[in-house]
Amino acid sequence: MDRLTPIRAFLAVADTGSFTGAARKLGVSRSAITGHIQELERHLGTQLLNRTTRRVWLTREGRRYAERAGMLLEGLAELDAEIQTRSGRAEGHLHVEMAESVANARVIPRLPEFVQAYPDISLRISLNEGVVDPTVSGADIGLRVGPLRDSPLRFKLLGRGNYIMAASPAYLKLYHAPRHPDELRRHRLIEFWDPDTGRPYDWQLVKGKQTVSMAAEGRLIVDNTRAGLTCALAGLGIYEDLDFLLAQSLAEKRLVQVLPDWKRPGPPIAVLYTARRPVPPHIKAFVDFLVSVFGSGRG
């Protein structure tokens, strides 16, 4: 009997408060979680979870088992890390959560290098357009684009880009390129939804010590960087995004940069990972890989 998988499933239910949340956290089906819980309860001869159609909560024995089992799995993970560190061998399962746009533009094209260098590491890649937080997703490593909020995790800053504007040649042929930010008000703009405010982000352009701010119009709004780029390529307006996300389309001349002297600093890009010392070799290997990806400027 595989004892660890049912225990991990049970702890995921205890942590998320639902079978659906546990399934999402572990990357398996809800029915698989149900089967693991039933298997564990049969083995122990007791009920660990109370269930209704609306909620799931731990029984008295379930609380006790969750506390002790969590300590045991944490100790096992530390033992694995210690032995792997001593042997210097990077192996095992690695769950990596990444911001979708940056992962597709920079990391995944370079992933064959990592797979070839570390054949004993199995990867699970999760892409997220929201805030990447390994403490919520259960990932071993998180690649975040955005503010580095308080976190128990260690982080390493990989860099940051600049926001630039671009439009398709077809759009610029019809409407002509603006020569100053004030002229943007007469253009069609592809704007990005801000989930924190419930409205599109306002525009802010910087040139040296000059700053021009402009309220969003809300005529065409996207909440996904891929959708924004697709709209720009389709000639629907002027789009703003991080320079390295637009680089390929600019190089292929499918987009043309607009107001190239005006830009604004982008958010930090950082990798978050365990604060445990020593860092397990397979985690350190992927962190070093990300440093090489962003340090080289390729991809």
JSON list of C-alpha atoms in Angstrom, two decimals, residues 23 32 44 51 53 55 63 76 119 146-147 165 175 193 211-212 215 223 239 242 263 266 276 285 292 296:
[
{"chain": "A", "resi": 23, "resn": "ALA", "atom": "CA", "xyz": [-7.45, 18.36, -6.04]},
{"chain": "A", "resi": 32, "resn": "ALA", "atom": "CA", "xyz": [-8.82, 10.73, -6.85]},
{"chain": "A", "resi": 44, "resn": "LEU", "atom": "CA", "xyz": [-7.02, 3.60, 10.14]},
{"chain": "A", "resi": 51, "resn": "ARG", "atom": "CA", "xyz": [-18.64, 15.99, 5.24]},
{"chain": "A", "resi": 53, "resn": "THR", "atom": "CA", "xyz": [-22.77, 19.11, 0.76]},
{"chain": "A", "resi": 55, "resn": "ARG", "atom": "CA", "xyz": [-18.38, 22.00, 3.89]},
{"chain": "A", "resi": 63, "resn": "ARG", "atom": "CA", "xyz": [-7.16, 17.01, 13.81]},
{"chain": "A", "resi": 76, "resn": "LEU", "atom": "CA", "xyz": [10.76, 13.29, 5.77]},
{"chain": "A", "resi": 119, "resn": "PRO", "atom": "CA", "xyz": [17.11, 14.04, -16.09]},
{"chain": "A", "resi": 146, "resn": "GLY", "atom": "CA", "xyz": [4.85, 42.07, -9.20]},
{"chain": "A", "resi": 147, "resn": "PRO", "atom": "CA", "xyz": [5.33, 43.40, -5.68]},
{"chain": "A", "resi": 165, "resn": "MET", "atom": "CA", "xyz": [3.72, 50.76, -26.24]},
{"chain": "A", "resi": 175, "resn": "TYR", "atom": "CA", "xyz": [-4.47, 56.33, -37.59]},
{"chain": "A", "resi": 193, "resn": "TRP", "atom": "CA", "xyz": [-8.09, 45.22, -16.19]},
{"chain": "A", "resi": 211, "resn": "THR", "atom": "CA", "xyz": [5.47, 62.15, -16.34]},
{"chain": "A", "resi": 212, "resn": "VAL", "atom": "CA", "xyz": [2.17, 62.14, -18.21]},
{"chain": "A", "resi": 215, "resn": "ALA", "atom": "CA", "xyz": [-7.27, 58.03, -17.18]},
{"chain": "A", "resi": 223, "resn": "ASP", "atom": "CA", "xyz": [-7.42, 40.75, -18.41]},
{"chain": "A", "resi": 239, "resn": "TYR", "atom": "CA", "xyz": [-1.12, 48.23, -26.46]},
{"chain": "A", "resi": 242, "resn": "LEU", "atom": "CA", "xyz": [6.64, 44.69, -20.77]},
{"chain": "A", "resi": 263, "resn": "LYS", "atom": "CA", "xyz": [8.08, 54.25, -21.01]},
{"chain": "A", "resi": 266, "resn": "GLY", "atom": "CA", "xyz": [8.03, 47.50, -14.87]},
{"chain": "A", "resi": 276, "resn": "ARG", "atom": "CA", "xyz": [14.73, 25.92, 4.69]},
{"chain": "A", "resi": 285, "resn": "ALA", "atom": "CA", "xyz": [19.09, 23.67, -9.52]},
{"chain": "A", "resi": 292, "resn": "SER", "atom": "CA", "xyz": [20.77, 32.02, -15.95]},
{"chain": "A", "resi": 296, "resn": "SER", "atom": "CA", "xyz": [21.58, 36.03, -20.10]}
]
